[in-house]
Short mmCIF file of C-alpha atoms in Angstrom, two decimals:
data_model
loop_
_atom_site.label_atom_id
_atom_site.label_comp_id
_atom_site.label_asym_id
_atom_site.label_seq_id
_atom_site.Cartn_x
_atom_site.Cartn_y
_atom_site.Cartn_z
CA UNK A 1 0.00 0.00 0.00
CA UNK A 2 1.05 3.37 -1.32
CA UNK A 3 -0.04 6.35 1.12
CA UNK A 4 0.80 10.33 1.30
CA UNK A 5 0.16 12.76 3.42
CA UNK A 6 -0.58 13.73 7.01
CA UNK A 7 -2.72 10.77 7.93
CA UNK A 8 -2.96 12.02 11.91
CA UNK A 9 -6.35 11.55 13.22
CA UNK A 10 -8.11 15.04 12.92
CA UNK A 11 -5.25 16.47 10.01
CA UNK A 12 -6.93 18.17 6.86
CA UNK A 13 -8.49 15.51 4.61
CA UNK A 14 -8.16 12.55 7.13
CA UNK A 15 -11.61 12.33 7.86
CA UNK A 16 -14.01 9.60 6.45
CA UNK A 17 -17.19 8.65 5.78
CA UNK A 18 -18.73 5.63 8.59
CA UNK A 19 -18.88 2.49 6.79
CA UNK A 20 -17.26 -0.70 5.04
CA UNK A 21 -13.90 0.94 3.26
CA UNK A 22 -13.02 -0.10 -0.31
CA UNK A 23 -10.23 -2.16 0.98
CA UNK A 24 -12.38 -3.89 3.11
CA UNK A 25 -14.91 -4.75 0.75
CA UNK A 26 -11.79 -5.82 -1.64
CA UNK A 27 -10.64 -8.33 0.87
CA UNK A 28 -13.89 -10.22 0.93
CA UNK A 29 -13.72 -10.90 -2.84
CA UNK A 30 -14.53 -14.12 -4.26
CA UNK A 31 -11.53 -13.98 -6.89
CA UNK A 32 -8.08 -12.56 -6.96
CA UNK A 33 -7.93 -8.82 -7.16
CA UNK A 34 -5.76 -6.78 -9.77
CA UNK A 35 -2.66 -5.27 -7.51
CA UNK A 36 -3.47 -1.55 -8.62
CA UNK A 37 -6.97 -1.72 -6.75
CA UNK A 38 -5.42 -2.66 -3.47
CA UNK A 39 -3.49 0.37 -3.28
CA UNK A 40 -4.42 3.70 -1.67
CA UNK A 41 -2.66 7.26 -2.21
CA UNK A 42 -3.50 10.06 -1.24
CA UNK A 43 -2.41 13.54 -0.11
CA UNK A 44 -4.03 16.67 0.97
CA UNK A 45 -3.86 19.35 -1.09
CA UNK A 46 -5.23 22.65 0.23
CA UNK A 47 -8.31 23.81 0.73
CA UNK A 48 -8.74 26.84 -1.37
CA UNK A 49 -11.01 27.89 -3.67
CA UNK A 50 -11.20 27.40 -7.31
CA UNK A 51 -11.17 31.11 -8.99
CA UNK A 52 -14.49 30.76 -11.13
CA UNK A 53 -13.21 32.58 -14.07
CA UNK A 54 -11.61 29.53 -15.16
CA UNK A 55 -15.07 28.13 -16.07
CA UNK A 56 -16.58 31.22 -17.63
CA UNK A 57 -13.99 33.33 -19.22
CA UNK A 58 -13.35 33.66 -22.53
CA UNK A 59 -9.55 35.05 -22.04
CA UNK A 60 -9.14 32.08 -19.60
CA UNK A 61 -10.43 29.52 -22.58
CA UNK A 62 -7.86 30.99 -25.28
CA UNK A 63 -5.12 30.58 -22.48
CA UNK A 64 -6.09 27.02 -22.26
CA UNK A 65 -5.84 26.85 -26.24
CA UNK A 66 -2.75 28.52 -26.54
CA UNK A 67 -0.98 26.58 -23.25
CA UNK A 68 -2.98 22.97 -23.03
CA UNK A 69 -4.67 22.10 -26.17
CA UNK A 70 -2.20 22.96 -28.78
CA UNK A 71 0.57 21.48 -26.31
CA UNK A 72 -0.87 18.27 -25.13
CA UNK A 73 -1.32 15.18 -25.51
CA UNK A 74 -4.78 14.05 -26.12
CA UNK A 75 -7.07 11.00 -27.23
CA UNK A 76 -8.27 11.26 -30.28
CA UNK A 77 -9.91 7.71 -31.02
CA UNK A 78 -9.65 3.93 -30.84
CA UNK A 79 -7.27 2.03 -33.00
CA UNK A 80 -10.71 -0.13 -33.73
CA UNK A 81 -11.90 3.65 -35.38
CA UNK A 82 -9.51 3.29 -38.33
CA UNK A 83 -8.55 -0.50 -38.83
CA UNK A 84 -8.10 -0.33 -42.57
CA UNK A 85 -5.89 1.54 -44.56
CA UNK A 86 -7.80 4.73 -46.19
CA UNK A 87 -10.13 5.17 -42.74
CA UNK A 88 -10.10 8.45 -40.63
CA UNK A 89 -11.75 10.51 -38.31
CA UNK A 90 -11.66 14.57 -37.72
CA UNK A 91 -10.50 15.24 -34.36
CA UNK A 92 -11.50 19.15 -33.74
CA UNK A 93 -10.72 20.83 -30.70
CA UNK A 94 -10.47 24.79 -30.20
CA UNK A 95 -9.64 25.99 -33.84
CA UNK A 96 -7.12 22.87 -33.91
CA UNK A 97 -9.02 19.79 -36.76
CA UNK A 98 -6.70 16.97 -37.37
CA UNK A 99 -7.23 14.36 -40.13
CA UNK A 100 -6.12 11.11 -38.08
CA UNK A 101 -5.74 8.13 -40.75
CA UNK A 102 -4.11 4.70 -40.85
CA UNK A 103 -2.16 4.60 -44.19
CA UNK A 104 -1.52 1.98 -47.04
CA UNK A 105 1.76 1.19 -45.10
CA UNK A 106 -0.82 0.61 -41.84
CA UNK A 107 0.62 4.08 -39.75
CA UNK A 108 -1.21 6.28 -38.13
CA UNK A 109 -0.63 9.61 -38.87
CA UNK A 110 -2.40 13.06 -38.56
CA UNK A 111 -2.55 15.63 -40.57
CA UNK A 112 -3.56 19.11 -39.97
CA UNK A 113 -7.09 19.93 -41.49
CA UNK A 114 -6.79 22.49 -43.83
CA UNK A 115 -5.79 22.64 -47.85
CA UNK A 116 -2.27 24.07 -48.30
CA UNK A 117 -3.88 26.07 -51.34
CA UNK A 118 -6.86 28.33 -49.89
CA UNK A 119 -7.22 26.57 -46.18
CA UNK A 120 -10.62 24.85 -46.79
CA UNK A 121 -10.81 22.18 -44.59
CA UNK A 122 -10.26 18.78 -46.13
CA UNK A 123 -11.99 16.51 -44.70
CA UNK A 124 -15.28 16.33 -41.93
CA UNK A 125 -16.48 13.45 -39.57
CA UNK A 126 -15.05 10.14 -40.65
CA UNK A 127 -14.52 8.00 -43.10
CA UNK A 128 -12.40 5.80 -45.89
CA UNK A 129 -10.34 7.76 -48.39
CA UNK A 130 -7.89 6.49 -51.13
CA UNK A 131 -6.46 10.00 -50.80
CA UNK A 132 -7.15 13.28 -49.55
CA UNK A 133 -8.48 15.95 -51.81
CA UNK A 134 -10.04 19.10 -51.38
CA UNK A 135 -13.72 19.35 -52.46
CA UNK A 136 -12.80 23.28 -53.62
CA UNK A 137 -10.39 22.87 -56.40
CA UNK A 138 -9.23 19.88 -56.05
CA UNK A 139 -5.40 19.60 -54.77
CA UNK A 140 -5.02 16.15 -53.67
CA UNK A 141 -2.27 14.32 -51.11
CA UNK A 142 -1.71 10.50 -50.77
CA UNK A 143 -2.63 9.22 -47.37
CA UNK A 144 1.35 9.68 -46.59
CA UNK A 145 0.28 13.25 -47.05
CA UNK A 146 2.47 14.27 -50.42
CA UNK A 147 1.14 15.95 -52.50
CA UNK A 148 0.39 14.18 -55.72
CA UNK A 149 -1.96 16.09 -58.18
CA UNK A 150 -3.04 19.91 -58.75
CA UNK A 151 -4.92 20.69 -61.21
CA UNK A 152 -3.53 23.33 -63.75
CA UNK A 153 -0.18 22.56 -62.94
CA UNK A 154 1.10 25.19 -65.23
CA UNK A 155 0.03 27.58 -62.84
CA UNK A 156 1.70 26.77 -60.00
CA UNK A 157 5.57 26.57 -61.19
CA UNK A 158 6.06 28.25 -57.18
CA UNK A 159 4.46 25.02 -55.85
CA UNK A 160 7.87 22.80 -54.25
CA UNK A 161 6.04 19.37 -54.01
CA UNK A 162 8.82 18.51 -51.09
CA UNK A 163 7.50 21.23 -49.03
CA UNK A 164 3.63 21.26 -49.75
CA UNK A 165 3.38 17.95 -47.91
CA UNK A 166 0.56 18.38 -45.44
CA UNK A 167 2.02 19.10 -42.18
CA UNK A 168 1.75 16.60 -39.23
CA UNK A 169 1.07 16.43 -35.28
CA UNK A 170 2.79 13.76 -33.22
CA UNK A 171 0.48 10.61 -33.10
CA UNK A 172 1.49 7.47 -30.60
CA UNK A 173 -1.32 4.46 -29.66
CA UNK A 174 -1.55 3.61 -25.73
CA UNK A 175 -4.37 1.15 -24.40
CA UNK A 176 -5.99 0.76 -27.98
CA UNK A 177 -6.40 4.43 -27.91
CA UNK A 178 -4.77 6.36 -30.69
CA UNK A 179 -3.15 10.18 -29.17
CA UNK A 180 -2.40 13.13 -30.99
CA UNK A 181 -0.48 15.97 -30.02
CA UNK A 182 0.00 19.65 -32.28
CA UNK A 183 3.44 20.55 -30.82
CA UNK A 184 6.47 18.33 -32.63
CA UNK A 185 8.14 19.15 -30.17
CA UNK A 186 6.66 17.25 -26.92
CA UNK A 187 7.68 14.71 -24.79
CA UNK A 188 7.32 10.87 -25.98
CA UNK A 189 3.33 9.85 -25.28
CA UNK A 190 5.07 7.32 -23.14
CA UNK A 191 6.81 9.23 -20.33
CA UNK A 192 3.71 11.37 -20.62
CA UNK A 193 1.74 8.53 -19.43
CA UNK A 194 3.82 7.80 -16.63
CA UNK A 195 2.83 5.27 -13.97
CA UNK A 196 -1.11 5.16 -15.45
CA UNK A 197 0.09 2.53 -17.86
CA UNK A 198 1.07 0.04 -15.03
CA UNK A 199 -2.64 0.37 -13.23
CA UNK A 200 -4.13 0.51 -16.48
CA UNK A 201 -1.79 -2.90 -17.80
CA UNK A 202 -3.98 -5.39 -16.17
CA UNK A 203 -7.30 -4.87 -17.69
CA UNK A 204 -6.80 -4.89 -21.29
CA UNK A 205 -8.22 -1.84 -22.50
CA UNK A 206 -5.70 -2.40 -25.91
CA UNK A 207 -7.64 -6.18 -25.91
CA UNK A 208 -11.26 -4.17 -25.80
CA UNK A 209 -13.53 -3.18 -28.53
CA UNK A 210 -15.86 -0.03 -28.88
CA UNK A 211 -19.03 -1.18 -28.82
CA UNK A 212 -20.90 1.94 -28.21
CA UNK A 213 -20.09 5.82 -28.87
CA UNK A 214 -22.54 8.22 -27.93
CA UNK A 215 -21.65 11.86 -28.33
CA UNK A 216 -23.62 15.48 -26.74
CA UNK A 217 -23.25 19.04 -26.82
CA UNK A 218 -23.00 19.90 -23.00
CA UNK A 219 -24.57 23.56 -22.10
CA UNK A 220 -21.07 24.16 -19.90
CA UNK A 221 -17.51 24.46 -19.65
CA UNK A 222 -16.13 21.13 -20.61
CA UNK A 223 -14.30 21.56 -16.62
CA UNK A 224 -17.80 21.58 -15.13
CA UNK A 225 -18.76 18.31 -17.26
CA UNK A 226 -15.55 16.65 -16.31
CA UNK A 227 -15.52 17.45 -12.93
CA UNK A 228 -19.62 16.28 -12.13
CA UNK A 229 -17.67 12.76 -13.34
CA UNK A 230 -14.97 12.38 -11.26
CA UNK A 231 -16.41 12.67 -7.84
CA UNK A 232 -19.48 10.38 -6.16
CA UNK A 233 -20.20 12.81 -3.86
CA UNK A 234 -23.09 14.12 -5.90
CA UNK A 235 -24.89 10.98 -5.53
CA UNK A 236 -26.82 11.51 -2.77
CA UNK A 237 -29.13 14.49 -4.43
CA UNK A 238 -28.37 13.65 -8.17
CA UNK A 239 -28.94 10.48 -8.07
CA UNK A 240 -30.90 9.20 -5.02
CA UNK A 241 -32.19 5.87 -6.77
CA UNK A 242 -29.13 4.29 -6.63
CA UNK A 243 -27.96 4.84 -2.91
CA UNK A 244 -30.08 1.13 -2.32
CA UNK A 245 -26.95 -0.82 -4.21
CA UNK A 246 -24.16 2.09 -4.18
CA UNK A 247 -21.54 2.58 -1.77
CA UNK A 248 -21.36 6.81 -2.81
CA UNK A 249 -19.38 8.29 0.23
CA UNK A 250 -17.49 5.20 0.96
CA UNK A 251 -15.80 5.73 -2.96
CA UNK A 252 -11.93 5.52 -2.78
CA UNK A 253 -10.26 8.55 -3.92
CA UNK A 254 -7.01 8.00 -4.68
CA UNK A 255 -3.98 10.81 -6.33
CA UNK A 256 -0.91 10.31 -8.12
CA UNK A 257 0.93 13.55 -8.38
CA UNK A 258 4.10 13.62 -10.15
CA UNK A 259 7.60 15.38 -8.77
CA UNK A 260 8.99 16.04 -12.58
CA UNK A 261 6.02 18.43 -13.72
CA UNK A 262 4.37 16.32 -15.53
CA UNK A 263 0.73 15.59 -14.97
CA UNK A 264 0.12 12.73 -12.73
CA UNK A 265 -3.21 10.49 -12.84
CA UNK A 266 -6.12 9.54 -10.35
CA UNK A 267 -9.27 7.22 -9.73
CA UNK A 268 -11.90 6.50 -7.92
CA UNK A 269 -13.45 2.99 -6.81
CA UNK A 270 -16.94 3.24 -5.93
CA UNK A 271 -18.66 -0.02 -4.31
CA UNK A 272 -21.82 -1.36 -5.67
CA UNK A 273 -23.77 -4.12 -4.06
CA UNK A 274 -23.87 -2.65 -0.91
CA UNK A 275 -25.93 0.27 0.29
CA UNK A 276 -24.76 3.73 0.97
CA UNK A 277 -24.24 4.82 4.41
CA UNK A 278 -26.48 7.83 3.69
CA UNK A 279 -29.62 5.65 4.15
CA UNK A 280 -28.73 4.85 7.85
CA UNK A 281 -28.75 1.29 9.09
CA UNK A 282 -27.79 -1.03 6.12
CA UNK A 283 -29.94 -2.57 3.88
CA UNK A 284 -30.60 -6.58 3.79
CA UNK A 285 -28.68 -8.03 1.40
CA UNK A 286 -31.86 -9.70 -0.83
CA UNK A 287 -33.01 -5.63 -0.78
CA UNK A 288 -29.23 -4.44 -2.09
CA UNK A 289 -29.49 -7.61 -4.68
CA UNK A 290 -32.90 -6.72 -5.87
CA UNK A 291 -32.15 -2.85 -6.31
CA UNK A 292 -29.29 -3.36 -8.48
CA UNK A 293 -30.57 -6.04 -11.00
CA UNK A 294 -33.41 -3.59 -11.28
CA UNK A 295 -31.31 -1.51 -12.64
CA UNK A 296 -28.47 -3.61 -14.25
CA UNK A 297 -30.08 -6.53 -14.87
CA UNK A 298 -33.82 -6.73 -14.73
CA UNK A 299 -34.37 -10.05 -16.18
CA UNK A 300 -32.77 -11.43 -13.11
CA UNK A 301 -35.08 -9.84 -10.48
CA UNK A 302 -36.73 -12.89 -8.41
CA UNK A 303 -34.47 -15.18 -9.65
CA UNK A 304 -31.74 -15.18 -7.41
CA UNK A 305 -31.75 -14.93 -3.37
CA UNK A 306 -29.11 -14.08 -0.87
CA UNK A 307 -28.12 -17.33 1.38
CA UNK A 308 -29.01 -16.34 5.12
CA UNK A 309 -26.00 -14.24 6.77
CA UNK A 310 -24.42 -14.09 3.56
CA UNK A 311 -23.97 -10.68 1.48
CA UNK A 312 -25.48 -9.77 -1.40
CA UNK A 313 -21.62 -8.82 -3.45
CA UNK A 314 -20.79 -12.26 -4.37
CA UNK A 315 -24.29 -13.33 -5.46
CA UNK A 316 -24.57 -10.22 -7.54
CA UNK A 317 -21.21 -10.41 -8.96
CA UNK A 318 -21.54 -14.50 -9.71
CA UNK A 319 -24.98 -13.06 -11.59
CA UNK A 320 -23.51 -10.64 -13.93
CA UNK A 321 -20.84 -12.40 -14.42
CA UNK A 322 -22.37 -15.26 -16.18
CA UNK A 323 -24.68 -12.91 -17.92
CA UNK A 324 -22.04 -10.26 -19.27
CA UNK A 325 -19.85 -13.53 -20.21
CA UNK A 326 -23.02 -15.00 -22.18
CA UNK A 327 -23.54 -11.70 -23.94
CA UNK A 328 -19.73 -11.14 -24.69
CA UNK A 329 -18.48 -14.74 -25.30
CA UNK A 330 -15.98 -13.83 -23.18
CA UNK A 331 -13.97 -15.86 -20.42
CA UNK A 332 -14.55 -13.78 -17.64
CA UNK A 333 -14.68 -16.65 -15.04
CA UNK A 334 -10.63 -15.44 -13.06
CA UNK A 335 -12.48 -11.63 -13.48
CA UNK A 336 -12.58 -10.38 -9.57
CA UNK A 337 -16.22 -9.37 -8.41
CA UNK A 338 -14.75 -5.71 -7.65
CA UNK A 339 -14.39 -5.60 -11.70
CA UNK A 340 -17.95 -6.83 -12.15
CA UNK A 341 -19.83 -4.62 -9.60
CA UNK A 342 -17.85 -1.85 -9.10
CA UNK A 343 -17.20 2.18 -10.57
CA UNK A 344 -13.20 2.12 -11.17
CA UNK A 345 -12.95 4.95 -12.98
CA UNK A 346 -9.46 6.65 -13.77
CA UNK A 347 -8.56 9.81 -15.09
CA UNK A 348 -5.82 10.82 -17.34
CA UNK A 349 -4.97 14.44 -17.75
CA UNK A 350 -6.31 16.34 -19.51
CA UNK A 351 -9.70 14.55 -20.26
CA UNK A 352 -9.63 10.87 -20.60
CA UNK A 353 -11.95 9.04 -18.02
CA UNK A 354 -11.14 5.35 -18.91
CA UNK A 355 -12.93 3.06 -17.22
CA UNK A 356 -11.21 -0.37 -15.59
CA UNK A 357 -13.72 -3.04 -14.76
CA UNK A 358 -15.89 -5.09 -17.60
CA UNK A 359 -19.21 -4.59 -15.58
CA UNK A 360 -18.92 -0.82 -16.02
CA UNK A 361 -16.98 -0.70 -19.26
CA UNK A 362 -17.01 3.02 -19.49
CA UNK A 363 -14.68 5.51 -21.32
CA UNK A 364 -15.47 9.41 -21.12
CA UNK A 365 -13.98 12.82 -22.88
CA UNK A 366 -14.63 16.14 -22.86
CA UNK A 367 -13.32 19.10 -24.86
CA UNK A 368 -14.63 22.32 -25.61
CA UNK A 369 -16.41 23.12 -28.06
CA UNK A 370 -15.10 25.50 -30.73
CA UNK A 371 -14.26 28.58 -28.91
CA UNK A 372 -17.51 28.96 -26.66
CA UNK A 373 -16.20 28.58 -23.08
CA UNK A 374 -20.04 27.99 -22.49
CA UNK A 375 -20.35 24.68 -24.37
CA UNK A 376 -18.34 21.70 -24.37
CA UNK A 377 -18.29 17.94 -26.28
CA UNK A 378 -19.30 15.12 -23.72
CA UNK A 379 -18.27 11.92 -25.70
CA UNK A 380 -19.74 8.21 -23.65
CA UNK A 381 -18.16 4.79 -24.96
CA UNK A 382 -18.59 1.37 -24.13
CA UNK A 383 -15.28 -0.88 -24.24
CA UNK A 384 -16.65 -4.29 -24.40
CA UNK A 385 -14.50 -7.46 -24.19
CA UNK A 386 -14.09 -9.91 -26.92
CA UNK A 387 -13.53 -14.07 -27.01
CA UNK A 388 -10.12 -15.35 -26.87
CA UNK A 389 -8.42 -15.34 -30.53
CA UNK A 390 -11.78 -13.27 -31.96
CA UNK A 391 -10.68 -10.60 -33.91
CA UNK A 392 -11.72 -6.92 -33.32
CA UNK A 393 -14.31 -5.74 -35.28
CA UNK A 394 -14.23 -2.01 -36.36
CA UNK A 395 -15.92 0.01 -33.67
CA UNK A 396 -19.33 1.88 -33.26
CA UNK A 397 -19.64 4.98 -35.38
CA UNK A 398 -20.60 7.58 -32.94
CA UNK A 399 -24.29 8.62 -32.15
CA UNK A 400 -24.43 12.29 -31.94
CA UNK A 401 -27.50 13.30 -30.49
CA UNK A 402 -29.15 16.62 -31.23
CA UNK A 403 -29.64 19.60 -29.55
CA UNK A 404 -32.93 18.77 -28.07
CA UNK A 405 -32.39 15.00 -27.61
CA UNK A 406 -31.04 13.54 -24.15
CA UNK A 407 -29.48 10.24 -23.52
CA UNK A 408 -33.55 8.63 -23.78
CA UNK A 409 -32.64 8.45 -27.55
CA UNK A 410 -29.39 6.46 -27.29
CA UNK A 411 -30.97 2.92 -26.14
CA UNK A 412 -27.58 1.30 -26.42
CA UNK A 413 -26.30 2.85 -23.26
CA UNK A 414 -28.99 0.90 -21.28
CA UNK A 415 -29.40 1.37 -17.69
CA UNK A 416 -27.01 4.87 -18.15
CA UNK A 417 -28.98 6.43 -19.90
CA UNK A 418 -31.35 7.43 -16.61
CA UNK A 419 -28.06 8.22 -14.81
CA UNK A 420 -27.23 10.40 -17.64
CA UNK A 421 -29.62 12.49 -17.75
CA UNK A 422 -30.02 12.83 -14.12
CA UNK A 423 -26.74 14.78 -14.47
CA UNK A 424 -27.63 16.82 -17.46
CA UNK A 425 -30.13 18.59 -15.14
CA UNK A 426 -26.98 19.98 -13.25
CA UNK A 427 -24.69 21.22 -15.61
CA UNK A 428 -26.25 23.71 -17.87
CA UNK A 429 -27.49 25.41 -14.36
CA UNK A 430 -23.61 24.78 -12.41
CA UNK A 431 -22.61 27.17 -15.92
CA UNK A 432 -24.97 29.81 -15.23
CA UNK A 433 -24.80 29.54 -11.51
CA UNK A 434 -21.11 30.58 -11.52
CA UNK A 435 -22.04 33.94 -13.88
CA UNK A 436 -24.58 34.50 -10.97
CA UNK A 437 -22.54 33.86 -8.05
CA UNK A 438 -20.97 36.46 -5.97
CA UNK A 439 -18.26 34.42 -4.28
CA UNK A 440 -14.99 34.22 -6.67
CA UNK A 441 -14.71 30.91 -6.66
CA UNK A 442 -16.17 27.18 -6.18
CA UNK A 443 -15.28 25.71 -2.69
CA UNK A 444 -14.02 21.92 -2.84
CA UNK A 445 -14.42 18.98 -0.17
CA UNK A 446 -11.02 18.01 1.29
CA UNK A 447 -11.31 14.27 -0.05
CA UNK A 448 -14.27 13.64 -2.14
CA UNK A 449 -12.93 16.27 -4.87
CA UNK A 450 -9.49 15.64 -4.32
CA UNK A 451 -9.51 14.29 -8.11
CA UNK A 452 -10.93 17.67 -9.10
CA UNK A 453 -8.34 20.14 -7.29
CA UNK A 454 -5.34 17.53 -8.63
CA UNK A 455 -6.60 18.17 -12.06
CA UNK A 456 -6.53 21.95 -11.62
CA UNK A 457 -2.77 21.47 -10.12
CA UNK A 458 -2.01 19.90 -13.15
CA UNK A 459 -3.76 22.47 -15.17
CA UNK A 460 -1.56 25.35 -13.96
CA UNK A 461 1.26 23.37 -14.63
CA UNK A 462 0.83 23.76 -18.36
CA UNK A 463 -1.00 27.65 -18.45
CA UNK A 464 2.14 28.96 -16.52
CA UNK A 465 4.72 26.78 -18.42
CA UNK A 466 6.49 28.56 -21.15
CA UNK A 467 7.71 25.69 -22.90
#
């Protein structure tokens, strides 16, 4: 076990909620446990506020462009997105639209999303192209991105084909997800990842396939959205339905700050299967069983009963376990029941929310959206496992709902979508809340949004960096 801090009884983000702790709930589990989950680190870090402007200014949002976006390292898409030479997808963020394609050699590479000629942009969405050519006048580039025709050549004697080559950002793979990054110049994707790769390693996220992609226009900054997804502690008036099966305040929050500058990473582990101490004196186990497959798994409701003084974890986790393995096809019989049942949800500066267990098989991003500091893109996807030796098959387009749709009218996200949409009443009133509010900033809780001040640690790291 990993720990930091001042852990003295009474110090600054010591105290805890009453209850069963993660580690204690880990040590009952019916199979072996990955080694990440059974460590805990934390350390306290202050307990100022968070300056509001950051969420609502425009000069703040160009900083952020300027400083993080065009600087960073950031997921794009799944290696699943663009299996076949000639596919692509348009990664925008800010005023920054990369062309990300996998070419007849079987790279990845991604361009920069303009024509060299008269800056139209090249290509939208996704796709399969045998080349890249602009739909204005037609200057075309192979998918190794040199140029190769232009029509009325005669015209152009200025044209060097060696340097009209469309200019590239940095592109590396990690986990099955493909990263791009603007500035040539940054560190390998690899020592930017750090230590997240070795709790990531044991759950096969590179092994995974994306089953589901649903995407929505937020009415907030795209810190408000992240942040309402890295904490539980809004459970309790967000989402009151699920306190019955969900451990909320007893939720593991654990830090991993770096000492070189670079950003570090973080998670949570939130129990399920056991009630939250919110609701008093715990709930009988058949009551925490029968909540949860309502849920999660309705078909199984008054099929399966708790043994007397037995709890309801293991028979919920044997449960889903046999029916995500009978949906899947997948071997999931050595998977521990914490992997089944519970929220581990990691975070990986500056906006990846990968998601480590196969019950929950989540993966979240956020970015802005164009240059409104108001709006932001809220992308949901399912990583599902596959059989032994089964090939992956391409992934999920994504399912962009409209303006006036919610997550009702993406079915494929199940049981979420309720969650979902519980949350969406929050954040378009959190953005207009802070224009409203007189105090300067947002006031954190000591452990429960420790993920959320690390991240804005992190943050500063990269707005005052010159380099």
């Amino acid at each position: 076990m990993s720990e930091t801090g001042d852990r003295r009884p009474g110090a600054p983000g010591e105290a805890r909620s009453p209850g069963l702790t993660v580690q204690e709930i880990l040590a009952t589990d019916t199979r072996e446990v990955p080694k990440p989950l059974l460590e805990e680190s934390y350390e306290f870090l202050g307990s100022d506020d968070i300056d509001k402007q950051r969420y609502i200014s425009q000069e703040f949002h160009f900083r952020e462009v300027e400083r993080l976006w065009k600087r960073v390292w950031q997921m794009a898409c799944r290696e699943e997105d663009i299996p076949e030479p000639g596919d692509y997808v348009v990664y925008d963020i800010a005023d920054v639209s990369l062309i990300v394609v996998r070419t007849a050699a079987g790279e990845i590479k991604a361009y920069h999303n303009a024509c060299l000629h008269r800056g139209r942009r090249l290509c939208d969405d996704s796709g399969h192209a045998n080349q890249l050519r602009c739909p204005f006048h037609g200057f075309t580039w192979n998918l190794e991105g040199a140029l190769t025709d232009v029509p009325c050549r005669w015209d152009f004697p200025h044209i060097d084909d060696q340097k009209f080559g469309l200019p590239e950002a940095l592109t590396a793979t990690w986990a099955g997800f493909v990263f791009v990054n603007p500035d040539r110049d940054a560190i390998p994707l690899a020592e930017f990842i750090g230590e997240a790769d070795r709790h990531l390693e044991p759950f096969g996220l590179q092994d995974r396939f994306k089953a589901v992609h649903v995407v929505k226009v937020l009415d907030c900054n795209w810190k408000v959205a992240q942040e309402a997804f890295i904490e539980s502690y809004h459970v309790i008036a967000t989402h009151p339905q699920l306190l019955e099966y969900l451990g909320d305040c007893n939720t593991q929050y654990d830090i991993y700050p770096r000492s070189d500058g670079l950003p570090g990473f973080n998670r949570m582990i939130t129990p399920q299967a056991t009630s939250s101490p919110h609701l008093g004196e715990p709930l009988e186990p058949q009551d925490v069983l029968e909540a949860m497959f309502r849920d999660f798994y309705p078909e199984g409701v008054g099929s399966f009963t708790v043994p007397d003084g037995e709890e309801a974890r293991p028979v919920v986790a044997e449960a889903m376990r046999a029916q995500l393995a009978a949906a899947t096809g997948a071997d999931l019989s050595k998977i521990s029941d914490s992997e089944i049942l519970d929220a581990i949800e990691y975070f990986v500066f500056p906006n990846l929310a990968p998601w480590a267990g196969v019950g929950a098989p989540l993966t979240y991003r956020f970015r802005p959206l164009g240059n409104d500091p108001d709006h932001c893109v809220f992308d949901v996807m399912m990583l599902l496992p596959l059989p032994a030796g089964v090939p992956k098959p391409k992934a999920a387009p994504p399912h962009v709902l409209g303006p006036d749709e919610d997550f009702s009218a993406a079915p494929e996200l199940g049981g979420l979508c309720a969650v979902l949409n519980q949350d969406l009443t929050n954040l378009g009133w959190v953005q207009r809340g802070l224009k409203s509010m007189t105090k300067p900033g947002v006031t954190l809780a000591n452990y429960q949004e420790s993920r959320i001040r690390q991240f804005h640690r992190d943050l500063d790291a990269y707005l005052d960096a010159d380099t």
